Amino acid sequence: MADLKNKNIRQRMKKLPRRTLQLISTAQDTAAALGAGAYLVGGFVRDVILGVGNFDLDIVVEADGILFAQEFARRTSGSIVSHTRFGTASVALEGGLKVDIATARKETYPVPACLPQVSRGTLRDDLARRDFTINAMAASISAGDFGLLVDFFGGAEDLRRGKIRVLHPLSFRDDPTRILRAIRFEKRYGFTIEPLSLRLLKQAVAQGLIQRVGPHRLRDELVLNLKEKRVLEQLKRIRELTGFGFIHPRAAFPPAAQALAVSCQRELSWFKRKFPRHRGVDSWLVYLACLLEELNNDEVRETCRRFALRGGDEKRILSYKKAGGSLIRRLAQKSLRPSEIFGCLEPLSYEAIILLRARTKDARVRKRTEDFFEIYNGMKLYISGDDLRRLGIAPGPYYRKIFSEVLAAKLNGEVRTPQEELALIKKIREAL
Ligand code: CTP
């Protein structure tokens, strides 16, 4: 990163996508109309300086942030969600862009690891409450000093030197989720947590402060680590600095689970390369399953509930746990018909199949799971419910049975044309 000329990032901001620049310009007009000082803050400023893409705008206003957000939403035809208690609002815009707007605030943490008490403050207060120096910078968006960097804590210098540094010694105690955040930024940018901050981080870990954070907040933070590009490095560093006891006392992520995570990474990129048009796989869930590898089904269920994972997410992990080794053995059998392979894999999530592939080197299992993704899973029948009705079959539970029998025949190559499908249906009907 080059040195910043005159502590101004105007030139760097000019390189932002047009749409982002338009939004910043609208925010500038809004600020002028309301006579309020407004600043871009946090990760957005950090990433503008680093020259990496970050398209969610984060704005702090030294005035009523909600009023600002209402006016901004009016000018951009965005839809606004406000949190009056915190003086914050989110404006969602066409194309999936989001602008977070907040009244400048001060925070105090009466109880460690619990949510802070919030009161109105200055821009400096607002920056001083943040996690790391690199995230505690602001850039003015007012016309008079557009792009002027506000950097009370040496964030630009730490960015230049690649350092993650807390703003004060109680930072990790106030908010232990920052432990995971420090690791996230360290590994994302290839930075290092500077020695004093690392010492403070280790102290907070030793005092068991992570366990005092509400599980939902921990889950959100961990999922962000699991969504990072260099996820294996993230996991290695979390294991080294905190361990995974905050997930479950038996979640130790031993070498076997680490090897599974490495295989999963290979399988996930294979899947993405090979099936770019298939629905995406939630890679974070695959890695979470690796972290839960040592646990039994009940422990996994209990952990998912405690972390309040969505029911669907819990099912996807459990479907892998339950199927596990026995399904691999079945899929490795010599003679299996396509319909049987389909029957094995269809109830599983894509994530579970990726995990199964990662667990085995068996060529047959690998080929069959590939065929499932490539051929069987997308196979469609010519006939529809209308055809069944035309044949005088009343809608009901038989439909499902008929469809799955015809599909099985089609997978096995026993029927090919629409006429053959119809002929088979007639046969099934007679048997019914
Ligand atoms: N923040 C903080 N402490 C936290 C969470 C957030 O101080 N526990 C502050 C940081 O200044 C951060 C900003 O709030 O930059 C926005 O938070 P978030 O969107 O979570 O982080 P980003 O820095 O934008 O990170 P990312 O690029 O991963 O979205």
Coordinates of C-alpha atoms and ligand atoms in Angstrom, one line a residue, residues 41-47 53-54 56 58 98 100 105 107 109 126-132 134-137 167 171 175-179 181 184-185 188-189 217 221 224 228, ligand 1:
V41 CA -16.3 4.5 8.1
G42 CA -15.1 1.1 9.1
G43 CA -14.4 -1.7 6.7
F44 CA -15.3 0.4 3.7
V45 CA -12.6 2.9 4.3
R46 CA -10.1 0.2 5.1
D47 CA -10.8 -1.6 1.9
G53 CA -13.7 -4.5 -3.3
N54 CA -16.1 -3.8 -0.5
D56 CA -21.5 -2.1 1.3
D58 CA -21.1 2.3 6.1
K98 CA -26.9 -2.0 1.2
D100 CA -25.7 1.3 6.8
R105 CA -22.3 7.0 19.2
E107 CA -20.4 2.8 23.9
Y109 CA -19.6 -2.1 28.4
D126 CA -17.7 6.5 17.4
L127 CA -14.3 5.6 16.1
A128 CA -12.9 5.0 19.6
R129 CA -15.5 2.3 20.3
R130 CA -14.3 0.1 17.4
D131 CA -12.3 -3.1 17.3
F132 CA -9.0 -2.4 15.5
I134 CA -7.5 -0.4 10.7
N135 CA -11.3 -0.4 11.1
A136 CA -11.4 2.8 13.1
M137 CA -10.9 5.3 10.3
L167 CA -7.5 0.5 20.4
S171 CA -11.2 -4.3 23.8
D175 CA -16.3 -7.8 23.1
P176 CA -14.6 -11.2 22.9
T177 CA -16.1 -11.8 19.4
R178 CA -13.2 -9.5 18.4
I179 CA -10.9 -12.5 19.0
R181 CA -12.5 -10.9 14.1
R184 CA -10.4 -13.2 10.4
F185 CA -8.7 -10.0 9.3
R188 CA -7.8 -12.4 5.1
Y189 CA -5.1 -9.8 4.4
R217 CA -23.2 -13.8 18.3
E221 CA -18.8 -14.4 13.8
L224 CA -17.9 -15.2 8.8
E228 CA -13.4 -16.5 4.2
Ligands
CTP1 N1 -17.0 -3.3 14.6 C1 -16.4 -3.4 15.9 N2 -16.5 -4.5 16.7 C2 -17.3 -5.5 16.3 C3 -17.9 -5.5 15.1 C4 -17.8 -4.4 14.3 O1 -15.7 -2.4 16.2 N3 -17.4 -6.6 17.1 C5 -16.9 -2.1 13.8 C6 -15.6 -2.1 13.0 O2 -15.2 -0.8 12.9 C7 -16.0 -2.6 11.6 C8 -17.5 -2.0 11.5 O3 -18.0 -2.1 12.8 O4 -15.2 -2.1 10.6 C9 -18.4 -2.8 10.6 O5 -18.5 -4.1 11.0 P1 -18.6 -5.3 10.0 O6 -19.5 -5.0 8.9 O7 -18.8 -6.6 10.8 O8 -17.1 -5.5 9.6 P2 -16.2 -5.0 8.3 O9 -15.0 -4.3 8.9 O10 -17.0 -4.2 7.4 O11 -15.7 -6.4 7.8 P3 -16.1 -7.2 6.5 O12 -15.2 -6.7 5.5 O13 -15.8 -8.6 6.9 O14 -17.6 -7.0 6.3

